[in-house]
Coordinates of N, CA and C in Angstrom, one line a residue:
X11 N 77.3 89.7 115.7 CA 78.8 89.7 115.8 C 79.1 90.2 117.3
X12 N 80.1 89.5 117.9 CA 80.7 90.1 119.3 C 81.3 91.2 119.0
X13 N 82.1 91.4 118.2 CA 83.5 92.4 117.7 C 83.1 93.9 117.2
X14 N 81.6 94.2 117.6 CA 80.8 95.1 116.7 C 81.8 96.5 116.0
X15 N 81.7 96.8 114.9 CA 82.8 98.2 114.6 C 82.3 99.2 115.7
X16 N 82.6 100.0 116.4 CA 82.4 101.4 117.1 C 82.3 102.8 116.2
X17 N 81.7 103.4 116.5 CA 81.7 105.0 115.6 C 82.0 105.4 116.5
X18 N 83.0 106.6 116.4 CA 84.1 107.7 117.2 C 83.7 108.5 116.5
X19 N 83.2 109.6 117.0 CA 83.1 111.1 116.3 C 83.9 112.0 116.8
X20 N 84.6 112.8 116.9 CA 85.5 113.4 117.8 C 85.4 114.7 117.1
X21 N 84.6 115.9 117.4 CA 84.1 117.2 117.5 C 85.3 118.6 117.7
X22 N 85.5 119.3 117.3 CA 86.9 120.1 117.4 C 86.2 121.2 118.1
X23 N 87.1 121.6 119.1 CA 86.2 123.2 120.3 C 85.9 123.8 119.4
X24 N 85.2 124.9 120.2 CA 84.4 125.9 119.7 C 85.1 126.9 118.8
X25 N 86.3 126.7 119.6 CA 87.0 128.2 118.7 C 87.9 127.7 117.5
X26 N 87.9 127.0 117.7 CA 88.9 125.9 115.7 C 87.4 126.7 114.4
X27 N 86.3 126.6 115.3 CA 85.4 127.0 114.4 C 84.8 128.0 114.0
X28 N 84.7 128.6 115.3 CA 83.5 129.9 115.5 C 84.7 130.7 115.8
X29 N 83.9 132.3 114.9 CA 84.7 133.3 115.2 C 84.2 134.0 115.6
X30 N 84.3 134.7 117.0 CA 83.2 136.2 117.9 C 83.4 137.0 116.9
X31 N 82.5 137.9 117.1 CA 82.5 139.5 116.0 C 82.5 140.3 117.6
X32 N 83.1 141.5 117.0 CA 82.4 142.2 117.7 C 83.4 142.0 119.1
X33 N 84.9 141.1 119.8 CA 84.7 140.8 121.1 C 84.0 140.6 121.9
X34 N 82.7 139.6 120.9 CA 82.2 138.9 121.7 C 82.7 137.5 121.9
X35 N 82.3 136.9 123.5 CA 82.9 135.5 123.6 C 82.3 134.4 122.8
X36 N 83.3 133.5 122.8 CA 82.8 132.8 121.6 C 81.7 131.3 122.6
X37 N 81.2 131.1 122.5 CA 80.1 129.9 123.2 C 80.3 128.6 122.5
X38 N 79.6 127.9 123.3 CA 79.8 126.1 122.9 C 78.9 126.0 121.7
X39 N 78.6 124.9 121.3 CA 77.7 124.2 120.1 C 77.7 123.0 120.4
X40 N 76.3 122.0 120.1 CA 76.0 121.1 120.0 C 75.9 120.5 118.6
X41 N 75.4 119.2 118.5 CA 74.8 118.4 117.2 C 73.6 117.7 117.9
X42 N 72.4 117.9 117.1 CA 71.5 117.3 116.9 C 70.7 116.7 116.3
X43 N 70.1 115.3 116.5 CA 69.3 114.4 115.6 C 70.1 113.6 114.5
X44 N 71.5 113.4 115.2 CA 72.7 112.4 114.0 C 71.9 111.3 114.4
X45 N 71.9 110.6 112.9 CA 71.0 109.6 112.9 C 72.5 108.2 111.7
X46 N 72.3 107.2 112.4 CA 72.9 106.3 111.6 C 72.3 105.6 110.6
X47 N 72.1 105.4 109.1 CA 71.9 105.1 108.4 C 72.4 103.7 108.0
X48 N 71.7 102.7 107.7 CA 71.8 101.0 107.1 C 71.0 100.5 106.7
X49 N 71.5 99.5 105.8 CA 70.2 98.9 105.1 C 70.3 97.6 105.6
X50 N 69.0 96.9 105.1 CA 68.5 95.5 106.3 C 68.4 94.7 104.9
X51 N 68.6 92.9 104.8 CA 68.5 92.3 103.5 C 66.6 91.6 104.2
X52 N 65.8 91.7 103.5 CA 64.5 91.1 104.3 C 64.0 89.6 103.0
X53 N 64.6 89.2 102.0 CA 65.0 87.8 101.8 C 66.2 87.0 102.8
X54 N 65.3 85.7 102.7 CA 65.5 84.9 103.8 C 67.1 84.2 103.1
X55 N 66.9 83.7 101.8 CA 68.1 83.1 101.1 C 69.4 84.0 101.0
X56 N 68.8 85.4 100.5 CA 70.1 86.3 99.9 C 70.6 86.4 102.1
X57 N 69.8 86.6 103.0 CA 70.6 86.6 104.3 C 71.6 85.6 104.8
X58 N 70.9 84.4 104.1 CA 72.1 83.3 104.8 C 73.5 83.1 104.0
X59 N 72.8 83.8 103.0 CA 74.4 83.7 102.0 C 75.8 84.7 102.2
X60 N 74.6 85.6 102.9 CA 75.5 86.7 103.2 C 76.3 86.7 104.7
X61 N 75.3 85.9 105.8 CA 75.6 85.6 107.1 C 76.6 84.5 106.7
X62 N 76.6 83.3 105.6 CA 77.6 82.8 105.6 C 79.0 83.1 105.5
X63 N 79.4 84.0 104.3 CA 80.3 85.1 104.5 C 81.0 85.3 104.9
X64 N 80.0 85.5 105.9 CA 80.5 86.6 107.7 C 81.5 85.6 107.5
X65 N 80.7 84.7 108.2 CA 81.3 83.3 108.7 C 82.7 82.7 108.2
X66 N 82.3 82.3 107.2 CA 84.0 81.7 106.5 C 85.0 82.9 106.0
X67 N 84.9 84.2 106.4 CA 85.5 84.9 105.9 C 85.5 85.8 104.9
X68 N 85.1 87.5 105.2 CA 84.9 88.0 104.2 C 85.4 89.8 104.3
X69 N 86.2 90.3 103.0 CA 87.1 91.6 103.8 C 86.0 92.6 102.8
X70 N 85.8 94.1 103.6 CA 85.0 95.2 103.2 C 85.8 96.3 102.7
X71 N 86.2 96.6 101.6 CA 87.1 97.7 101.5 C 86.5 99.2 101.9
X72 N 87.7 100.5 102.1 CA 86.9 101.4 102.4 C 88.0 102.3 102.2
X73 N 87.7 103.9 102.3 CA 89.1 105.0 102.2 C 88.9 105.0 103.4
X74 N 90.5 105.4 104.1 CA 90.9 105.6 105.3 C 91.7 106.7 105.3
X75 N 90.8 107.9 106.1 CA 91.3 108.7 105.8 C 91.8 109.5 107.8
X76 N 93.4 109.6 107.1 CA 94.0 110.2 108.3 C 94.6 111.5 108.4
X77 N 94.3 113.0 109.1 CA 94.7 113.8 109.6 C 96.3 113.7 110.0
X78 N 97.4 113.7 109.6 CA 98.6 113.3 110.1 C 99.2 114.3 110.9
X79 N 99.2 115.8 110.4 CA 99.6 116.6 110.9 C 99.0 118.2 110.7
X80 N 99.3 119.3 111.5 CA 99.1 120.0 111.2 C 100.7 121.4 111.2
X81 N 100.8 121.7 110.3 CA 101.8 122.6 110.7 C 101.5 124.4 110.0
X82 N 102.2 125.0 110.6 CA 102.4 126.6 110.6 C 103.3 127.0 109.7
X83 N 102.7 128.1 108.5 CA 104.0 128.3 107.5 C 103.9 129.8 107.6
X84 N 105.4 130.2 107.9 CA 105.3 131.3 108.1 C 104.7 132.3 106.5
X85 N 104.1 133.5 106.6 CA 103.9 134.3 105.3 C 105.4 134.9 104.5
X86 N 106.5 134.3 104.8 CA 107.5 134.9 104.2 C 108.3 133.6 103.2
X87 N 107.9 132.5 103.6 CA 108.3 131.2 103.4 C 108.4 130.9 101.8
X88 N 109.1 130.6 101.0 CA 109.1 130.3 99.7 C 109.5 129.0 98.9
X89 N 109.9 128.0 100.3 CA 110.5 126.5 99.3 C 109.7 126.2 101.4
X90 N 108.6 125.3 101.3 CA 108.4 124.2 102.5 C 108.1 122.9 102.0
X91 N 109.5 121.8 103.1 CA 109.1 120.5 102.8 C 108.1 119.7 103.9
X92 N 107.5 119.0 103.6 CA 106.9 118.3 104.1 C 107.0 116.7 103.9
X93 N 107.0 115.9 104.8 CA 107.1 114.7 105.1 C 106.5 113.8 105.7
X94 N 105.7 112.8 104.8 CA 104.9 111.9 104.6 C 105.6 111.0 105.3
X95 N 105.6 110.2 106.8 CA 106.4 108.8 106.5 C 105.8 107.8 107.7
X96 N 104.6 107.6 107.4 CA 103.8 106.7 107.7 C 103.7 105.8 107.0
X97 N 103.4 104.1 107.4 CA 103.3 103.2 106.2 C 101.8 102.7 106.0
X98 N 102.0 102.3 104.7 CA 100.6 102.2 103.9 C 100.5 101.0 103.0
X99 N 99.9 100.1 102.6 CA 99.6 99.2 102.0 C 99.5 100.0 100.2
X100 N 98.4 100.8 100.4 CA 97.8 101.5 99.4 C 97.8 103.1 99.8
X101 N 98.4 104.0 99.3 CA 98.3 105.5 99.8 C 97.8 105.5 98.4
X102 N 96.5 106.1 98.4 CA 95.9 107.1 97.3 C 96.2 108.0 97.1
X103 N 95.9 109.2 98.3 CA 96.6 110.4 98.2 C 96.9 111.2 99.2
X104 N 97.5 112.2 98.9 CA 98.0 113.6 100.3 C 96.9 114.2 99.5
X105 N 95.9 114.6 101.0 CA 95.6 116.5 100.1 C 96.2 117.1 101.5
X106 N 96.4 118.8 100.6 CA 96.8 119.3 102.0 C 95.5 120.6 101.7
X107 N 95.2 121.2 102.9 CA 94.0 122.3 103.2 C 94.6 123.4 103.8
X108 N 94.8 124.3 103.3 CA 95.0 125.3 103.9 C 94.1 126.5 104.3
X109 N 94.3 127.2 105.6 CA 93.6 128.3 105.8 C 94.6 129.6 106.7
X110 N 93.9 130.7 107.0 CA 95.0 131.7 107.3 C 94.8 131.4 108.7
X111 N 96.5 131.2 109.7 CA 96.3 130.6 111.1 C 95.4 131.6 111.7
X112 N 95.1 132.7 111.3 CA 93.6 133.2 112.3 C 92.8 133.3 111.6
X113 N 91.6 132.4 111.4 CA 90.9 132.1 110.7 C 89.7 133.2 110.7
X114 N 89.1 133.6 110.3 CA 87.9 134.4 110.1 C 86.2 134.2 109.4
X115 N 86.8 132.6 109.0 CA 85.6 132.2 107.9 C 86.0 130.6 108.4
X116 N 85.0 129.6 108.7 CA 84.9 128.4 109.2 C 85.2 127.7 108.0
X117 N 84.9 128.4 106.7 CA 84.4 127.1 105.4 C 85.3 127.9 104.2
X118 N 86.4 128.8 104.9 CA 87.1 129.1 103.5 C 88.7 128.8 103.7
X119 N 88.9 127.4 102.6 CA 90.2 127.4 102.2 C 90.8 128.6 101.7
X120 N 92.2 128.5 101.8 CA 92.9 129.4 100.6 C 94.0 129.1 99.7
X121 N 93.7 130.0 98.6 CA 95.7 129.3 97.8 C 96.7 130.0 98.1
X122 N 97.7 129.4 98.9 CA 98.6 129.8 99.8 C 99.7 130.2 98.5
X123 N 99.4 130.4 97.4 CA 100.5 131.1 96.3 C 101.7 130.4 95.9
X124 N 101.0 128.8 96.3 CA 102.3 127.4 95.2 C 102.2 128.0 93.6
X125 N 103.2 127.7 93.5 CA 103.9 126.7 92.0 C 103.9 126.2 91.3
X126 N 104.8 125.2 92.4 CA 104.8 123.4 92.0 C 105.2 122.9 93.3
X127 N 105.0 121.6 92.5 CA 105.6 120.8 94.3 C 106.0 119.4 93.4
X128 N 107.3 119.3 94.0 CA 108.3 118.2 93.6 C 108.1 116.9 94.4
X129 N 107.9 115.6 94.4 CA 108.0 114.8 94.9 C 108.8 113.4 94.6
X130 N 109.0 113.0 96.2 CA 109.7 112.0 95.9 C 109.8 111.1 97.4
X131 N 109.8 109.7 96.7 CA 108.8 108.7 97.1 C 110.0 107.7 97.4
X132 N 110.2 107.5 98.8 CA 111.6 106.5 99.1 C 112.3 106.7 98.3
X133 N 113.2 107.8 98.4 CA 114.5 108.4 97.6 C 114.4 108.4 96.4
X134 N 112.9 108.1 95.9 CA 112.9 108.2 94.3 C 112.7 109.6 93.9
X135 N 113.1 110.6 92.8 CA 112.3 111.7 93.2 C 111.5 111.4 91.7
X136 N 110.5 112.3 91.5 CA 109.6 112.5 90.8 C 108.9 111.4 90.2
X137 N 108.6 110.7 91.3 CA 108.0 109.1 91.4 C 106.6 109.5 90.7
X138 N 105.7 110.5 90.5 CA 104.7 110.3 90.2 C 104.5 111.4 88.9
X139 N 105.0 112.6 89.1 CA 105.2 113.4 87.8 C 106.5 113.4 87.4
X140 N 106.7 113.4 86.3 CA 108.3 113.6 86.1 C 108.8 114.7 86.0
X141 N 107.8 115.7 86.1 CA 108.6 117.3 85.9 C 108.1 118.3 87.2
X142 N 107.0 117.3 87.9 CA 106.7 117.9 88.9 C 105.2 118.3 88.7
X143 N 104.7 118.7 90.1 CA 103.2 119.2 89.7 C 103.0 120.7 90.0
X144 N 103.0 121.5 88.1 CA 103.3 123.0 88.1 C 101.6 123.0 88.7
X145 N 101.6 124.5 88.9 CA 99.9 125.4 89.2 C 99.4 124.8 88.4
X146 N 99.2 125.0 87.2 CA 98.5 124.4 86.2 C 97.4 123.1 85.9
X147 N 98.5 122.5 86.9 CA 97.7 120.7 87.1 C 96.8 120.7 88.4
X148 N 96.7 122.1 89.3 CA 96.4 121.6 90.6 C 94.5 121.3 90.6
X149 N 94.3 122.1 90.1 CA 93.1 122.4 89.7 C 92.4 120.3 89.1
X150 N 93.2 119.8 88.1 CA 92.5 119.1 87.2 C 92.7 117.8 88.0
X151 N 94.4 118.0 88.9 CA 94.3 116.7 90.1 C 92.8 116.6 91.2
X152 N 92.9 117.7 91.6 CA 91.6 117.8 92.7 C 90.5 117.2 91.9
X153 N 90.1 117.4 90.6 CA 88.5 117.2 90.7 C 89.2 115.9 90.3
X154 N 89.8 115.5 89.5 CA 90.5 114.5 89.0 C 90.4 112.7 90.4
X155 N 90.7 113.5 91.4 CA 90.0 112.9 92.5 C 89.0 112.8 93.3
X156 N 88.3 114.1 93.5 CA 87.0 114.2 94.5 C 85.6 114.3 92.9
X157 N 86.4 114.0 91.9 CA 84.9 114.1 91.4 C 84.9 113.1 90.2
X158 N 85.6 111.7 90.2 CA 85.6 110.7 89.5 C 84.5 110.6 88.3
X159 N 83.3 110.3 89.2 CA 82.4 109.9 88.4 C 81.0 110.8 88.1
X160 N 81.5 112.2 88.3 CA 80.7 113.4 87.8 C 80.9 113.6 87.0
X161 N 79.3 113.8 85.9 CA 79.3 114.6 84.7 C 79.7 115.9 84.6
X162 N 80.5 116.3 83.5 CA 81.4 117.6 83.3 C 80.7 118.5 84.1
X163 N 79.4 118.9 83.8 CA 78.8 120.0 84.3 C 78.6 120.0 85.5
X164 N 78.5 118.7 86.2 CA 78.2 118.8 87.8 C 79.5 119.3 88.2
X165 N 80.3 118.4 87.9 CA 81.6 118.8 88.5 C 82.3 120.3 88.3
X166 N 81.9 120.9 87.0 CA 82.5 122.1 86.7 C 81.8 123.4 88.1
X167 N 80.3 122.9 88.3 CA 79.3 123.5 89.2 C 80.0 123.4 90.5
X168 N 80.3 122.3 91.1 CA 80.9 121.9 92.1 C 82.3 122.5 92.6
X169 N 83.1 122.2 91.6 CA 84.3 123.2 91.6 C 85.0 123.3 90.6
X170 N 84.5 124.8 90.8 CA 84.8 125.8 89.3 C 86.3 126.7 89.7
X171 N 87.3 126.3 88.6 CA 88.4 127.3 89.0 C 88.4 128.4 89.8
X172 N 87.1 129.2 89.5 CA 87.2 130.3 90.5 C 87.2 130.3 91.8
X173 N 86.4 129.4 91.7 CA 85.9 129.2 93.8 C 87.2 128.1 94.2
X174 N 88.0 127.2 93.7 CA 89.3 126.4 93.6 C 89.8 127.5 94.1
X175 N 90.6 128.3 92.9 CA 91.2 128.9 93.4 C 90.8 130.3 94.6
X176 N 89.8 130.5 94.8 CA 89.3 131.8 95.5 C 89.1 131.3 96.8
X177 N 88.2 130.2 97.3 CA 87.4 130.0 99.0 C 87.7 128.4 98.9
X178 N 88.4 127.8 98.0 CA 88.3 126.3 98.0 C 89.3 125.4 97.5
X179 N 90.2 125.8 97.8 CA 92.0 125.3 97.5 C 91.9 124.1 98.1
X180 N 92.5 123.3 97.6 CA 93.2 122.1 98.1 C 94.0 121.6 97.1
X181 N 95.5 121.3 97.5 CA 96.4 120.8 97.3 C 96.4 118.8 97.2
X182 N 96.0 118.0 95.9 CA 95.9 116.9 96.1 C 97.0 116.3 95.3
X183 N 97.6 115.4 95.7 CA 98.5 114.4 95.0 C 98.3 112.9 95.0
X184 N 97.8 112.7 93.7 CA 97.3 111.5 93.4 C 98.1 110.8 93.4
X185 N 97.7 109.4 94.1 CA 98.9 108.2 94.3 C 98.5 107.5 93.3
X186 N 96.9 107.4 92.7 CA 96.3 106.1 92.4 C 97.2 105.4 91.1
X187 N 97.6 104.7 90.7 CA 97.6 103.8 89.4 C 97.0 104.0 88.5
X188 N 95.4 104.3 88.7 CA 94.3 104.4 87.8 C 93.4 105.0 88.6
X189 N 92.5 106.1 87.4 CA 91.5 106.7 87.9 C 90.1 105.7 88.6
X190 N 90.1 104.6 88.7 CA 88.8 104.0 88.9 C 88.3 103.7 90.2
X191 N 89.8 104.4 90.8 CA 89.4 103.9 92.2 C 89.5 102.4 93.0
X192 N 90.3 101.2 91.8 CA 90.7 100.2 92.6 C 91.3 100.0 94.0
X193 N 90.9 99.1 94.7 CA 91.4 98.8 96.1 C 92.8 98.2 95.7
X194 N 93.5 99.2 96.6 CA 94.7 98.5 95.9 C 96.1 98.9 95.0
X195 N 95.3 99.9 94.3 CA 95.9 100.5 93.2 C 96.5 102.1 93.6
X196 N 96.9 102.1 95.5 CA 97.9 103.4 95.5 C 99.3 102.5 95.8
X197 N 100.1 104.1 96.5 CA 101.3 103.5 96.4 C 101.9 103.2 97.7
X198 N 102.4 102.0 97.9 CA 103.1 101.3 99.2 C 103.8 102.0 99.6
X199 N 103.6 102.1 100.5 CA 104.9 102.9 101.4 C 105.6 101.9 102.5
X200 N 107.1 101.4 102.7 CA 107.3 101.0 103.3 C 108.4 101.2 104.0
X201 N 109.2 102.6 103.4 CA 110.2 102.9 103.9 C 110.1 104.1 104.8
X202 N 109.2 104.1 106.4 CA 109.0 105.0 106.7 C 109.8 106.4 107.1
X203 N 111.4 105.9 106.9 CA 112.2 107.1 107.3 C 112.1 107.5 106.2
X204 N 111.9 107.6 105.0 CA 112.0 108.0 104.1 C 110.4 108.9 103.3
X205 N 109.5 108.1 103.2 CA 108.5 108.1 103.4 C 107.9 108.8 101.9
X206 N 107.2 109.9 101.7 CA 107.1 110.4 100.9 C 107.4 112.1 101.1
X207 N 108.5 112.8 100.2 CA 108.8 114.1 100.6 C 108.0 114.9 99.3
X208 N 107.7 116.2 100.2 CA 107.0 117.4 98.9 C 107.5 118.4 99.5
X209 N 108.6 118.7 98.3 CA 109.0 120.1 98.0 C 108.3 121.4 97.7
X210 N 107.5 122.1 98.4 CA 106.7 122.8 97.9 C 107.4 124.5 97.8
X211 N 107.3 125.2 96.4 CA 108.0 126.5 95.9 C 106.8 127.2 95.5
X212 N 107.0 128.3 96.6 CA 105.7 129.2 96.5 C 106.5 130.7 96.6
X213 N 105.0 131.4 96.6 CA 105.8 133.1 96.8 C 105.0 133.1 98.3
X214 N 105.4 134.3 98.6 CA 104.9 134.8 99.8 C 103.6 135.0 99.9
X215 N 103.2 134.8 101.7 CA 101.4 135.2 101.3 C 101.2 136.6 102.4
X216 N 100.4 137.0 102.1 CA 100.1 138.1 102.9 C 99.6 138.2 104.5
X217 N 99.7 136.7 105.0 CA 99.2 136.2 106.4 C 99.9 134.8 106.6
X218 N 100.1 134.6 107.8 CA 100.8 133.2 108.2 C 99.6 132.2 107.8
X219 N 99.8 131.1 107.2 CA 99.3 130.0 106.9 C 99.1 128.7 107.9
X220 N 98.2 128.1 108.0 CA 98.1 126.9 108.3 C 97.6 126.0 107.2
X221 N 98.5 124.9 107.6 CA 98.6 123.4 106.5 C 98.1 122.2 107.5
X222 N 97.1 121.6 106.7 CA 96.3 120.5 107.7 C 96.8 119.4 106.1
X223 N 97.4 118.4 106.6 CA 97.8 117.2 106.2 C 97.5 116.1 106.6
X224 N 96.3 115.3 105.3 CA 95.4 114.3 105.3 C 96.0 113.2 104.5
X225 N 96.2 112.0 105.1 CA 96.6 110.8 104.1 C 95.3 110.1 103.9
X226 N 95.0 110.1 102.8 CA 94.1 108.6 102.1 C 94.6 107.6 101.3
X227 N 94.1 106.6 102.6 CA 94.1 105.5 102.0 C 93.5 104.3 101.8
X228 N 93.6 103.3 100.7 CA 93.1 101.9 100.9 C 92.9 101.3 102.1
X229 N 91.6 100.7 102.3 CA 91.8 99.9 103.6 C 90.9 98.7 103.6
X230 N 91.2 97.6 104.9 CA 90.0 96.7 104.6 C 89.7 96.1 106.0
X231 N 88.5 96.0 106.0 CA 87.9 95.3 107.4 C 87.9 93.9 106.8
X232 N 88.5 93.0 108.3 CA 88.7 91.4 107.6 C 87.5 90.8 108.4
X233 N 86.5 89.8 108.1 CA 86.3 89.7 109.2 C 85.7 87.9 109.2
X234 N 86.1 87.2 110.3 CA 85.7 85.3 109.5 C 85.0 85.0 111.4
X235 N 84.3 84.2 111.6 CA 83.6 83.9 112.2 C 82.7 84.8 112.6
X236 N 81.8 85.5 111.8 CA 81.0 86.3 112.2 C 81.8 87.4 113.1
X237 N 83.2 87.8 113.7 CA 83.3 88.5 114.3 C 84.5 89.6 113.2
X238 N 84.3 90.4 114.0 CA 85.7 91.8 113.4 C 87.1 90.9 113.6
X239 N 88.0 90.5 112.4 CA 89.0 89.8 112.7 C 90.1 91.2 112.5
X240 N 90.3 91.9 111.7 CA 91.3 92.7 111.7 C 90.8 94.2 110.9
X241 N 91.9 95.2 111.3 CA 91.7 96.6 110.2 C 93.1 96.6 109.5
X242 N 93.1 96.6 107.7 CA 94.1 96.9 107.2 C 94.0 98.0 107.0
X243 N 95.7 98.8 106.7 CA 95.5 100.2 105.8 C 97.4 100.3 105.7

């Protein structure tokens, strides 16, 4: 193919990560021995069927997942909206990640002391819950999403309410249709002034917050003469 896909890795400074002890300065970091992984077809028939494909046209689905924003909640704050309004073919889902804006631990989320959180989807409100998503549900949306096709016990292992709610919060709102993960099956967005709003009603936290806001979604590489013809999402 001329059009080959490119890999962009884009690495965050030192200090988004590392925390000095001590007033000591904080130093650089590397990565070594990233290695890219692919598999090769070594039948001669199953290759030309596949190189045909290429050829007359053939789309790859994948999650596309985008970083949208980051914002600052103050520790006194008790009703923050936030606003979704990028457009999307397929939005699966918002997670939102929170940590304390001076971070002290590289790998610990926190629960920033939500509720619920009310949404509403091009002036629809409560387009996906109808009563809203209390505390209660946050827990069973997350694995509900990151752990589809895990046996109970893996997934209970993986993330157990304690560590959810203790070093591993995340805030997710499922777009999908259905749990199976169809291409296809989030929600369009096309009214971007409007976009998608979350009302979020919390208590107070005992340190200012930072909110990192991830959109996933459906996407598809197109691609017909053997080259990269287009990226949906």
């Amino acid at each position: 193919m001329n059009n080959n896909p490119m890999y962009i890795l884009t690495l965050p400074q030192a200090d988004e990560i590392m925390t000095a002890q001590g007033g000591e300065a904080k130093g650089n970091y590397k990565l070594d021995n990233l290695e890219l992984e692919y598999e090769t077809i070594e039948n001669d028939a199953l290759a030309s069927e596949v190189s045909r494909m290429y050829s007359t046209g053939r789309s790859l689905s994948y999650k596309h997942v985008t970083l949208m924003r980051t914002s600052n909640w103050d520790k006194d704050l008790t009703i923050v909206n936030e606003n979704i309004n990028i457009p999307r073919k397929s939005m699966s889902a918002i997670v939102l990640l929170f940590t304390n804006r001076v971070r002290t631990d590289s790998e610990e989320y926190i629960y920033p002391n939500i509720d619920k959180v009310n949404l509403t989807i091009e002036g629809v409100p409560n387009a996906v819950f109808s009563q809203g998503l209390p505390k209660n549900r946050f827990f069973e949306e997350a694995k509900r999403f990151f752990c589809p096709m895990c046996e109970k016990s893996m997934a209970d292992e993986f993330m157990s309410i304690s560590k959810f709610f203790g070093n591993g919060f995340a805030l997710v709102i499922d777009l999908r249709s259905t749990q199976d993960d169809t291409t296809g099956g989030g929600k369009k967005i096309v009214n971007t002034q409007s976009g998608v709003l979350l009302e979020i009603k919390k208590r107070a936290t005992a340190a200012d917050v930072q909110c990192n806001i991830f959109v996933v979604s459906d996407a598809l590489l197109n691609f017909a003469n053997r080259d990269l013809l287009s990226i949906q999402y």
